Each structure stands twice: as C-alpha cells, then as structure tokens.
Coordinates of C-alpha atoms and ligand atoms in Angstrom, one line a residue:
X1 CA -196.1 150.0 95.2
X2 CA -196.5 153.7 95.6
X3 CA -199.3 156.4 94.4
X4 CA -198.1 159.9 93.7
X5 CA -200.3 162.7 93.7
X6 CA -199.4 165.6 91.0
X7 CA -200.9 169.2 92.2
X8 CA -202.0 171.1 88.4
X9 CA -204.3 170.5 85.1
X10 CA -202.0 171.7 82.3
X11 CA -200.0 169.6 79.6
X12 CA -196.5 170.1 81.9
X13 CA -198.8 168.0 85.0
X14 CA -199.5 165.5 82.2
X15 CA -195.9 164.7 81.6
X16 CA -195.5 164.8 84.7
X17 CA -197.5 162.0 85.8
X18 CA -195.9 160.1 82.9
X19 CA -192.7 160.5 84.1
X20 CA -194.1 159.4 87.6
X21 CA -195.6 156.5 86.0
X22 CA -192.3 155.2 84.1
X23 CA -190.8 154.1 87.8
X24 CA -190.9 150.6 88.9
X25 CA -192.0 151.5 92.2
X26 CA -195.2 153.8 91.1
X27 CA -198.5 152.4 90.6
X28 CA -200.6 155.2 90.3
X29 CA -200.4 158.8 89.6
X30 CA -203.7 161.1 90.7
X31 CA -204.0 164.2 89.0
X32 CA -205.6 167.1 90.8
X33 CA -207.7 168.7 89.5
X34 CA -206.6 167.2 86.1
X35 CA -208.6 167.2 82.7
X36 CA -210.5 164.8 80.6
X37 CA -207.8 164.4 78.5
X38 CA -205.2 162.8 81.0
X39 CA -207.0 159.6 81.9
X40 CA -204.9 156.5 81.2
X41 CA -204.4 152.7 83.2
X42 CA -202.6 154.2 86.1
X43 CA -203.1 157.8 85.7
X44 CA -206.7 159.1 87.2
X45 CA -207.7 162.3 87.7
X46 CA -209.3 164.0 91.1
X47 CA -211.3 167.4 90.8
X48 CA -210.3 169.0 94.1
X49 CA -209.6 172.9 94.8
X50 CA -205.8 172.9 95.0
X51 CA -206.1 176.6 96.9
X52 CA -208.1 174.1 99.6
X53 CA -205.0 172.7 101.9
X54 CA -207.3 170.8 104.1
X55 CA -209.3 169.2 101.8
X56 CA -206.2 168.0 99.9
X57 CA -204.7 166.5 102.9
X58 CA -207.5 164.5 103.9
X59 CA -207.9 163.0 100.2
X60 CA -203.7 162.4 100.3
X61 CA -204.2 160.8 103.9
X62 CA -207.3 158.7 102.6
X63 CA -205.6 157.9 99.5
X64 CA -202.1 156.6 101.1
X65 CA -200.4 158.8 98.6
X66 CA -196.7 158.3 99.3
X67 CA -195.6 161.6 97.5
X68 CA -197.1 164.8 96.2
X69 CA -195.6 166.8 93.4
X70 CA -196.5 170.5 93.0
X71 CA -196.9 171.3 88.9
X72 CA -197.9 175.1 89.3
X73 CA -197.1 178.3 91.1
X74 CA -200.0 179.3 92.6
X75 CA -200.6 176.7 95.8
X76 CA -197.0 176.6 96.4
X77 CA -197.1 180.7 96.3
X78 CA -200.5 180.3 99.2
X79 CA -198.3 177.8 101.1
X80 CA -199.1 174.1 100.1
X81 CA -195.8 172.9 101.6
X82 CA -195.7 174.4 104.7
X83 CA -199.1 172.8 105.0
X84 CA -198.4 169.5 104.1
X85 CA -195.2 169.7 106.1
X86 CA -197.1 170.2 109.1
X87 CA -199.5 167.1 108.6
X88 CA -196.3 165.1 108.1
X89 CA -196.9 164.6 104.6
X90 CA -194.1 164.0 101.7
X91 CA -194.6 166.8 99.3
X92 CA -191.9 168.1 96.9
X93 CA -191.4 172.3 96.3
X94 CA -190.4 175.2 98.0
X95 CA -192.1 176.5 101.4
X96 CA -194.3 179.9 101.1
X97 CA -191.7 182.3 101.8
X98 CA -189.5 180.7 99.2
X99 CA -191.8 180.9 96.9
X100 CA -191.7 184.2 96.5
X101 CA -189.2 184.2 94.6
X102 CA -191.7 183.6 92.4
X103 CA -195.0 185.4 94.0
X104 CA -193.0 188.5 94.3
X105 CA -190.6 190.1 91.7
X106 CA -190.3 193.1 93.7
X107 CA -188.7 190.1 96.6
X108 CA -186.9 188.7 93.5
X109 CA -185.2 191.9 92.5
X110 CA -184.3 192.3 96.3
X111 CA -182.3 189.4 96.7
X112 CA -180.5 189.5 93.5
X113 CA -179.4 193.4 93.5
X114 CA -178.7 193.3 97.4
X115 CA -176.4 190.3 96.8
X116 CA -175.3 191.4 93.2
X117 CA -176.1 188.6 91.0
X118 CA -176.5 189.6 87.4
X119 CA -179.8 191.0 86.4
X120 CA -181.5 193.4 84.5
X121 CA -181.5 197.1 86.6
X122 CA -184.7 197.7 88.4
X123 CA -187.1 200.5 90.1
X124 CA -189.6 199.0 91.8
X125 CA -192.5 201.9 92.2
X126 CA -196.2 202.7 93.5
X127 CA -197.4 205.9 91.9
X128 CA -197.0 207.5 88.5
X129 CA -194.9 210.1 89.0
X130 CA -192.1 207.8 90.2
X131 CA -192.7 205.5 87.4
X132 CA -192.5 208.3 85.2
X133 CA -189.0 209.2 86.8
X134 CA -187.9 205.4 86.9
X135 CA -188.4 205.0 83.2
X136 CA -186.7 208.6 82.5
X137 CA -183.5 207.0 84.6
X138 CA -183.8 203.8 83.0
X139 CA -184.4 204.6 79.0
X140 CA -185.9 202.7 76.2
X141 CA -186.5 200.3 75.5
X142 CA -187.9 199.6 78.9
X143 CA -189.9 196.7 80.4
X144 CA -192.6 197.3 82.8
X145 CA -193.6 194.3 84.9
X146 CA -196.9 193.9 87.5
X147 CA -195.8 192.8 91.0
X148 CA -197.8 189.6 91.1
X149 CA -198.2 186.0 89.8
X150 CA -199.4 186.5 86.2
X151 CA -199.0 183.4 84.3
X152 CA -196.3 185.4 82.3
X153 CA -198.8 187.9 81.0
X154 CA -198.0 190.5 83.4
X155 CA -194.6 191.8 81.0
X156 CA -194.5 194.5 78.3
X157 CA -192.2 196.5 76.4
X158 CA -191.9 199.9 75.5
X159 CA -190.2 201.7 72.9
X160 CA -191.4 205.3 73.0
X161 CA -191.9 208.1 75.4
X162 CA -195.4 208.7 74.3
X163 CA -196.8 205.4 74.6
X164 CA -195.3 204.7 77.7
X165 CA -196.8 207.4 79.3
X166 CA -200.5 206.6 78.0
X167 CA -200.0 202.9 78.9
X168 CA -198.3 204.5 82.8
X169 CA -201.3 206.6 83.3
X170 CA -203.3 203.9 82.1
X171 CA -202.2 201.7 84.7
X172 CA -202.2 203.8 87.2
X173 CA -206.3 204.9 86.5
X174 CA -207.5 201.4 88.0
X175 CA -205.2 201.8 91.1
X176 CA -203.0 204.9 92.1
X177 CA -200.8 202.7 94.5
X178 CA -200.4 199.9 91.4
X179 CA -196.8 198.1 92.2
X180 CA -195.3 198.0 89.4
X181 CA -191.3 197.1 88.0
X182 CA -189.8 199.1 85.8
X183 CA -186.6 197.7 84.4
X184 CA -183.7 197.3 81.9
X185 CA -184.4 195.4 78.4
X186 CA -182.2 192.8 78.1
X187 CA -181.2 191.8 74.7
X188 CA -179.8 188.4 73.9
X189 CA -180.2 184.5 73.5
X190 CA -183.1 183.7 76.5
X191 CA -183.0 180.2 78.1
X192 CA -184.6 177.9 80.5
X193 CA -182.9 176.0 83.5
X194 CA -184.6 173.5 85.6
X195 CA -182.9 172.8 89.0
X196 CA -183.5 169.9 91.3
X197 CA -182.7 171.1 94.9
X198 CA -182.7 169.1 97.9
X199 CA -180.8 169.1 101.1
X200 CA -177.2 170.5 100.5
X201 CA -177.4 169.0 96.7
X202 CA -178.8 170.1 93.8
X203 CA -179.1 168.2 90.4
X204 CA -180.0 170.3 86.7
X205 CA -182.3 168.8 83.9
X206 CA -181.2 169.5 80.1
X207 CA -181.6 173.1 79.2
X208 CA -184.8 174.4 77.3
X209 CA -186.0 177.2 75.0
X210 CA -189.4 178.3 74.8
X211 CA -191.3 180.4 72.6
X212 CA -192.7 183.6 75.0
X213 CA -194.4 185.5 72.0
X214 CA -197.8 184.0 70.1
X215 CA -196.6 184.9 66.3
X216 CA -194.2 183.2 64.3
X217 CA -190.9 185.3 64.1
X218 CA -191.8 186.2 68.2
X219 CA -194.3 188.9 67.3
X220 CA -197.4 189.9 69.3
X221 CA -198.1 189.0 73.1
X222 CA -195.9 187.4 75.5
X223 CA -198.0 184.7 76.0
X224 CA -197.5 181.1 78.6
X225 CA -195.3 179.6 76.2
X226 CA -196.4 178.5 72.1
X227 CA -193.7 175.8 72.0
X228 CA -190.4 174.7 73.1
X229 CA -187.0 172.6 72.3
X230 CA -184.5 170.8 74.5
X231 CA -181.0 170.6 74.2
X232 CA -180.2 174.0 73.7
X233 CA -176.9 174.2 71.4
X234 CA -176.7 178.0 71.8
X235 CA -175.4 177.9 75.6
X236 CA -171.9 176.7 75.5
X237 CA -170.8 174.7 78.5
X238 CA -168.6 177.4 79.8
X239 CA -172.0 179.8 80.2
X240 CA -174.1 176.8 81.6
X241 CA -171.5 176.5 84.4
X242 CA -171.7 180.2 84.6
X243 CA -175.1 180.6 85.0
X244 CA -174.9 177.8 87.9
X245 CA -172.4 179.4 89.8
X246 CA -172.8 183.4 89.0
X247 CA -176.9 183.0 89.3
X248 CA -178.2 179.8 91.0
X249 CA -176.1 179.0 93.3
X250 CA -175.8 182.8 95.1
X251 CA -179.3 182.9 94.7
X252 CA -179.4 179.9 96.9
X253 CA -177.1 181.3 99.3
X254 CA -179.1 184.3 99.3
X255 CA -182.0 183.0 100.6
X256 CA -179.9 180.8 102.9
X257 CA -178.7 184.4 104.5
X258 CA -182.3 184.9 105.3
X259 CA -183.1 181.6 106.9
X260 CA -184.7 180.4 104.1
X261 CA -184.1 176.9 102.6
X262 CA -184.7 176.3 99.3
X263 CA -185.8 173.1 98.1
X264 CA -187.7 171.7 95.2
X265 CA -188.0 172.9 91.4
X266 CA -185.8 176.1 91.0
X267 CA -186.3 177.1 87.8
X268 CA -184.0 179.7 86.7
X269 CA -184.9 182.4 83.3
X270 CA -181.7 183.5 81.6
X271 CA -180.7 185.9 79.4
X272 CA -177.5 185.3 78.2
X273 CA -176.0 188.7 77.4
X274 CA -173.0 190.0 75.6
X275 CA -171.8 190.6 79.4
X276 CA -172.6 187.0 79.9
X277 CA -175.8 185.2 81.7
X278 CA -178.4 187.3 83.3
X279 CA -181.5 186.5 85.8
X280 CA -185.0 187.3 83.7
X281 CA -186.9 185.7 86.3
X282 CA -187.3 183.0 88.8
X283 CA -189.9 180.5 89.1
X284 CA -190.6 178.2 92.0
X285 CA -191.7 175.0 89.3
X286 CA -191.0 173.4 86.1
X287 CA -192.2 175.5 83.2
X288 CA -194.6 174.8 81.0
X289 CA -193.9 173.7 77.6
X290 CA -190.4 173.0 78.4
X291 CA -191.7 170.6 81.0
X292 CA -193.0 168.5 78.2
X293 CA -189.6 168.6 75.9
X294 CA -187.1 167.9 79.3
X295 CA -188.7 165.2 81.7
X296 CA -189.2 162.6 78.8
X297 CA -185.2 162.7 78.6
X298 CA -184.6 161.4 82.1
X299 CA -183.5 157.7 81.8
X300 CA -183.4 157.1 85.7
X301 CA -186.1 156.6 87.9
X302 CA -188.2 159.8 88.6
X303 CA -189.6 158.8 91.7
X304 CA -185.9 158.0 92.9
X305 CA -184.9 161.6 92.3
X306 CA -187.8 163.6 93.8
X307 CA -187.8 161.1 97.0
X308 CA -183.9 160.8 97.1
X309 CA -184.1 165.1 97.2
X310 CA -186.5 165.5 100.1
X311 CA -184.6 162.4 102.2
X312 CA -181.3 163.6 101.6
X313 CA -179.4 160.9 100.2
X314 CA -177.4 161.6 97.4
X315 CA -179.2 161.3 93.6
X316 CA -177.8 161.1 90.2
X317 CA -180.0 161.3 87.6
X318 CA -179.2 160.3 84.1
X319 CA -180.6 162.2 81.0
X320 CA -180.7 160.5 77.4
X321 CA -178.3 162.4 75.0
X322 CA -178.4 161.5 71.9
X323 CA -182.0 162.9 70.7
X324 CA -183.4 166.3 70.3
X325 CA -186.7 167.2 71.4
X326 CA -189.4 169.3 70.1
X327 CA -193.3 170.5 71.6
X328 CA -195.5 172.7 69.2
X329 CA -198.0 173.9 71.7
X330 CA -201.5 173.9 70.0
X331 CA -203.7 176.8 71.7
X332 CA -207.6 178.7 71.1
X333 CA -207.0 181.2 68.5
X334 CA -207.8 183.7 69.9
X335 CA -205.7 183.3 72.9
X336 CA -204.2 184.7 74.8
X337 CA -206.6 187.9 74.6
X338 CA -209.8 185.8 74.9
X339 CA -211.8 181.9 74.0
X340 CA -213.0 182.0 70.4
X341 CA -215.0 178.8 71.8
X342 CA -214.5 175.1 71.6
X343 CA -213.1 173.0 69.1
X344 CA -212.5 169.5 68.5
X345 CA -209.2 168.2 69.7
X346 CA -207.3 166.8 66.7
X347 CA -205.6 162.6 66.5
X348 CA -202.2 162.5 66.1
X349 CA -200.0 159.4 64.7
X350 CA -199.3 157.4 67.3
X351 CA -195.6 158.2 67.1
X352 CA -196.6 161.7 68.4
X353 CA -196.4 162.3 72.1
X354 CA -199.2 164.5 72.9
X355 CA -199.8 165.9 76.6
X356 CA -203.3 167.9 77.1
X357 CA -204.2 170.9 79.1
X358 CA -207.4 172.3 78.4
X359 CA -210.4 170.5 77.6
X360 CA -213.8 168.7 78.5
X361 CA -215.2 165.2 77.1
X362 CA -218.4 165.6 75.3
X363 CA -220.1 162.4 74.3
X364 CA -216.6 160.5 74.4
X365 CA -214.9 163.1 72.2
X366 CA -212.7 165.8 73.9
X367 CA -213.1 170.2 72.8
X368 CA -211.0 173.2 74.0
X369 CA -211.7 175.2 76.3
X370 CA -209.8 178.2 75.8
X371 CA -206.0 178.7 76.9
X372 CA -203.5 176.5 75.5
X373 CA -205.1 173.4 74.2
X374 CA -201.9 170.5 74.2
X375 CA -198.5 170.3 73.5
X376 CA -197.4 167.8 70.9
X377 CA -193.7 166.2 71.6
X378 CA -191.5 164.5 68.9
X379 CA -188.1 163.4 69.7
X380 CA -185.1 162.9 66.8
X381 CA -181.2 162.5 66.2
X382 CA -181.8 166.4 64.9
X383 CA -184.1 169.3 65.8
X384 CA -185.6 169.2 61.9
X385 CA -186.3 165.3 62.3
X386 CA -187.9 165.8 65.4
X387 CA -190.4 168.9 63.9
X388 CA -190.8 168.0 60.4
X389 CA -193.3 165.3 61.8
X390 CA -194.8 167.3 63.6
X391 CA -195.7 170.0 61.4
X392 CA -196.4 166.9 58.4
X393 CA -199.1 166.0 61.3
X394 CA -200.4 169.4 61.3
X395 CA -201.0 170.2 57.7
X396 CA -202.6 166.6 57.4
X397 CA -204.9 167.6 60.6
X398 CA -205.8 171.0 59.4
X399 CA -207.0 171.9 62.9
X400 CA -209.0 175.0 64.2
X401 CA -206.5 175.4 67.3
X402 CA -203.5 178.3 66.8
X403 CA -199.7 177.2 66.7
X404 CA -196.6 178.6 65.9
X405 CA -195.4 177.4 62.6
X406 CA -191.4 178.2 63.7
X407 CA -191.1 176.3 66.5
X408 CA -187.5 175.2 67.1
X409 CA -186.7 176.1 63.3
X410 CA -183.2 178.1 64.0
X411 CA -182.5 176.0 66.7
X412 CA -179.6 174.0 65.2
X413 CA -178.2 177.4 64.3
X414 CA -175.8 179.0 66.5
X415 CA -177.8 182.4 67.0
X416 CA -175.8 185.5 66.6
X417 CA -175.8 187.6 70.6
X418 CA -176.5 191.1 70.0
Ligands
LIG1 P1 -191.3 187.3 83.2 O1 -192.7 187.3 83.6 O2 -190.4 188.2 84.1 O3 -190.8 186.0 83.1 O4 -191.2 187.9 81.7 C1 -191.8 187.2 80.7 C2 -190.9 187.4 79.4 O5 -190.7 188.7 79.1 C3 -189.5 186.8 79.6 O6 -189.5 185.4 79.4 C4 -188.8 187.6 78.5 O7 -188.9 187.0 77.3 C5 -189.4 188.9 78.5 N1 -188.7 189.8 79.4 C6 -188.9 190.0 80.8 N2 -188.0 190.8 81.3 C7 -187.2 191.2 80.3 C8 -186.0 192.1 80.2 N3 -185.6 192.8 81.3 N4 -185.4 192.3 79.0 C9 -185.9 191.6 77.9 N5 -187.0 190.8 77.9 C10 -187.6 190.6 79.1
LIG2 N1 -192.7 178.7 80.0 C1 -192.7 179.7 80.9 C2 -193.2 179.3 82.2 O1 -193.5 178.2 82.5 O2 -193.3 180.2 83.1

C-alpha cells in the first residue's frame, strides 16, 4: 500500500487527497501544510514550508511516500520538481522553467504570439509612457495584467481613457520599471481545460466553468474563483477539439522547440470567441474550484493515472457521464479586499460534499480565517438538481461567510457568443 503526499492547503488539495484516497492501492494521503479541516482515517495533515525543498525531501524520504502531487503554483514556479527530480523522488508537475508558463505571462505571451496560437494581442511594457502608447494602440476596453504570480488578482479592466491613465500613473508611482501587460479584451463564453500530460500522451478531464468575479451577475473583483460547474454544455465538441489542437497541443510543441518538456497538470483558460477558441491564460496546476467539481467524476483509479503519466505507459482514464456537478464556494465577506475576522464554519447535510480551505480548530470547532472558506459540491442528472440543494442548505444555515447566489444558474442554457 502506497502513501501520497499532496503539496497545498486549499479546498482543490482537499479533493485532491480524496481522489488519492479512492485507489485501491493508496493508504494514506499527507497533506502539506494542510488545514484543520481536512483530517479524516487516511488523510493527515503535515505543517511543513512547501517554499523549503530540503525539508520536504527529507520528510518524503522519512515517510516512504511513494508519490507527491503538486496542488498550487507557487513551489512548482520556485522549482519543486526539478528538486525532487534530483533526489530521485516521484513527484508529478512541470519542471521550473515550464512553469513559467504560469510564473511569467510576459513568457506566456512569448510563446504563443512567436508560434501564433490564438490569443488575445499583447504589449508587454516597463515604464508609463509605453504603457500609455500600448493602450492608445490597443483601445478599450483594455486589460492590464501584472507580470507575476497573483492568485488571479493581478487582472483589471478598463473602459475609459481617464481612468486608465490615473490607475497607469498609479502603478507606475510604487515602481517606474513596474512590468506590466497590456492587452486585447476578449469577449465571449470563458472555460476551463485540465490536461493530463505525460511522456508523449496526454489525457483531458471534463471541462469546467468558474465564476472569476465576487458578485452575483459577475460584478466586482476578479477574485480566485466564487464557484464552479462541470460539464460545460456551451463548448460544442467541435471547439473542444479545437482548442486541443489550435491551443494545447502547439503550445506543447512550443515548448518542445525550446527544449522544454512539459509534463504534469496543463491547465489551459479559454475564451471561446466569435473567431473561435482563444488562450486567456495558462496555469501549470488544476484550478481551484473547478478542481472540486472535475476530479470527483473520475471513475478509474487516480493513482493509476498520475503514476501511469510519469512511467510512461499508456493511461485511459474514465470520467462518469451521466451527472452534473456544482461547487458554491463559501468565502470571508469581506474578501477578497481584506478578513472581516473569523466565523464559525457552517454543517452541511451529509449528502453535501464539502472540501475546506481556510480555517483553524478552536476548542473542537473550526472558524475562517479569511480567503475563501470551502467549497460545497453537489452532484445531479441536471445542473438545477445539483444547486437547488445546495442553495436549500444555505438559506437553512444562514451563515456569516459570502457566496454567490448564481452559481451555475444559466448553465443549462446555451449562452449567446457576443
Ligand atoms: P488571468 O490572471 O490572466 O487568468 O486573468 C484572470 C481573469 O481575467 C480571466 O479568467 C478572465 O476572466 C479575465 N481576463 C483576463 N484576460 C482577459 C482578456 N484579454 N479579455 C477578457 N477577459 C480577460
Ligand atoms: N480558478 C482559477 C484558478 O485556479 O486559477
């Protein structure tokens, strides 16, 4: 029997070690660092640095863990892979300078426009006056991205001259050489894709929408994610195969041209356009809430597919298809600007899957602590099966913690492309 270690803290880590947990061959899942709110017969939790390679090593050689799983950007961005690579242990994600396809959208924006795959126009810039001239040549509405990882925070959009030129200057007050991305705003349906990729295969997991903006009706600030559903009916088969072989796939290639082998979670953003699918973004792991509304479709073994990627033999892994699935992230209300403070994490029916991110245990009984709190999952032959309950659950709760209230509401709906 195996133990898997999963590298992260939030709800998508906790489904993740559930998922590890449903093979016949694991025993035990380690989270690191975890929370509180994840501890379960054969899921324990492990408060380690994850930015501290060495130390994380030693407790995966003293541990026997057979596998290590990588839930969030910012060790595989600082190199876990290459590290564990050297000490010869099994570890699944992309290597540091494959990451960046994450760490760095000015690296992102690179390899897409210099191999023309389909993405929004871009100027990356360092000082006002060319950001000034790169939003003149781009026009409104624009989008202005920071350079570096910002747990999807680091996004806005602009519809006037006037404002963008106060929020410019304002940018460029803290730091005159700021890197910043000024690009196209793409307008259409916007999807998830998780990829699987292993040596000279690559396998893809349900598709996934998630809710970027903290209001209902996707008003105010782009936030991690408030929410999410899994199958997508919007994306037709024809523009799923599209986006595999007009974005993934030269993507992979891309990198390939650069000496740099991609392997682990690719998890590809889309925008699909009137001019058909289009690269929002890359990330180098599964996202997080669609994590918790894909992996509990898999049917086949999960430690199968992750060990049968990095080995090389050939994987096929089955996904249920007859329910829909819905997660209602539950979050402080005040986020994401700031912590209002702590508040009492609400029961749900037992018929609720609930996976937690942020909290601590006081005298047996587990508070927020700011962020995004936990994602409740319901699965159901239709989208309004699978939310009613949830949103029954939540007007019997009446909890303190922020959610969305239209959560995969349209979702049945074929949405008009504008
Ligand atoms: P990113 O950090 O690049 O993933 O962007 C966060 C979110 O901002 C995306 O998921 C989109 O909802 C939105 N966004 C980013 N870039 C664009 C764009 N070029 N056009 C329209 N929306 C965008
Ligand atoms: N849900 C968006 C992300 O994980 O980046």
């Amino acid at each position: 029997m195996k133990k898997v270690m999963v590298i992260g803290s939030g709800a998508r880590e906790h489904t993740i070690a559930k998922t590890f947990l449903k093979s016949s061959k694991v025993q035990e899942v380690v989270v690191v660092p975890g929370n509180p709110g994840m501890g379960a017969p054969g899921i324990t939790t492990k408060v380690l640095d994850t930015n501290d390679f060495a130390s994380l090593i030693k407790f995966a050689q003293d541990e026997a863990i057979s596998l290590t799983f990588v839930g969030n950007e910012v060790p595989l961005v600082a190199g876990i892979v290459d590290a564990f690579n050297n000490a010869h242990l099994a570890i699944f994600g992309p290597k540091q300078q494959a990451a960046q396809l994450e760490g760095s959208k000015a690296f992102m924006k690179r390899i897409l426009t210099e191999n023309e795959i389909p993405t929004a126009k871009s100027i990356t810039v360092t000082s006002l006056a060319a950001a000034q001239q790169a939003v003149t040549e781009i026009g409104y509405p624009v989008v202005i991205k920071t350079d570096e990882l910002a747990a999807g925070k680091g996004v806005s959009i602009h519809q006037e001259k006037i404002e963008t030129s106060e929020f410019l200057e304002f940018m460029y007050q803290k730091n005159l050489n700021h890197k910043l991305i000024i690009e196209e705003y793409l307008a259409g349906f916007e999807f998830s894709l998780f990829s699987f990729v292993g040596k000279n295969q690559i396998v893809n997991a349900p598709l996934a929408h998630d809710y970027k903006r903290r209001f209902a009706g996707d008003k105010g600030p782009n936030t991690g994610g408030m929410g999410s559903y899994s199958p997508v009916a919007q994306v037709s088969d024809t523009d799923l195969s599209r986006t595999i072989s007009e974005l993934v796939l030269p993507t992979i290639a891309a990198l390939k041209k650069e000496k740099i082998d991609y392997e682990g979670v690719l998890y590809t953003g889309v925008m699909l356009t009137k001019n058909g699918p289009k690269v929002i973004e890359y990330n180098v792991r599964l996202g997080d809430p669609e994590t918790q509304v894909v992996l509990p479709q898999l049917e086949s073994d999960f430690y199968d597919l992750i060990t049968g990627l990095l080995q090389g033999k050939a994987v096929k892994p089955k996904w249920q298809t007859k329910n829909k699935f819905v997660g209602v992230v539950l979050s402080d209300p005040d986020y994401p600007i700031k912590t209002s403070g702590q508040h009492e994490l609400p029961k749900f029916k037992e018929q609720l899957d609930v996976d937690i991110a942020s909290c601590e245990i006081e005298a047996g009984n587990l508070y927020s602590h700011g962020g995004r709190v936990l994602t409740v999952v319901n699965a159901g032959t239709t989208m309004e099966i699978a939310r009613d309950l949830i949103y029954h659950e939540l007007d019997r709760i009446n909890t303190k913690l922020a959610y969305r209230s239209d959560i995969a509401e349209l979702s049945d709906k074929k949405e008009a492309i504008d």
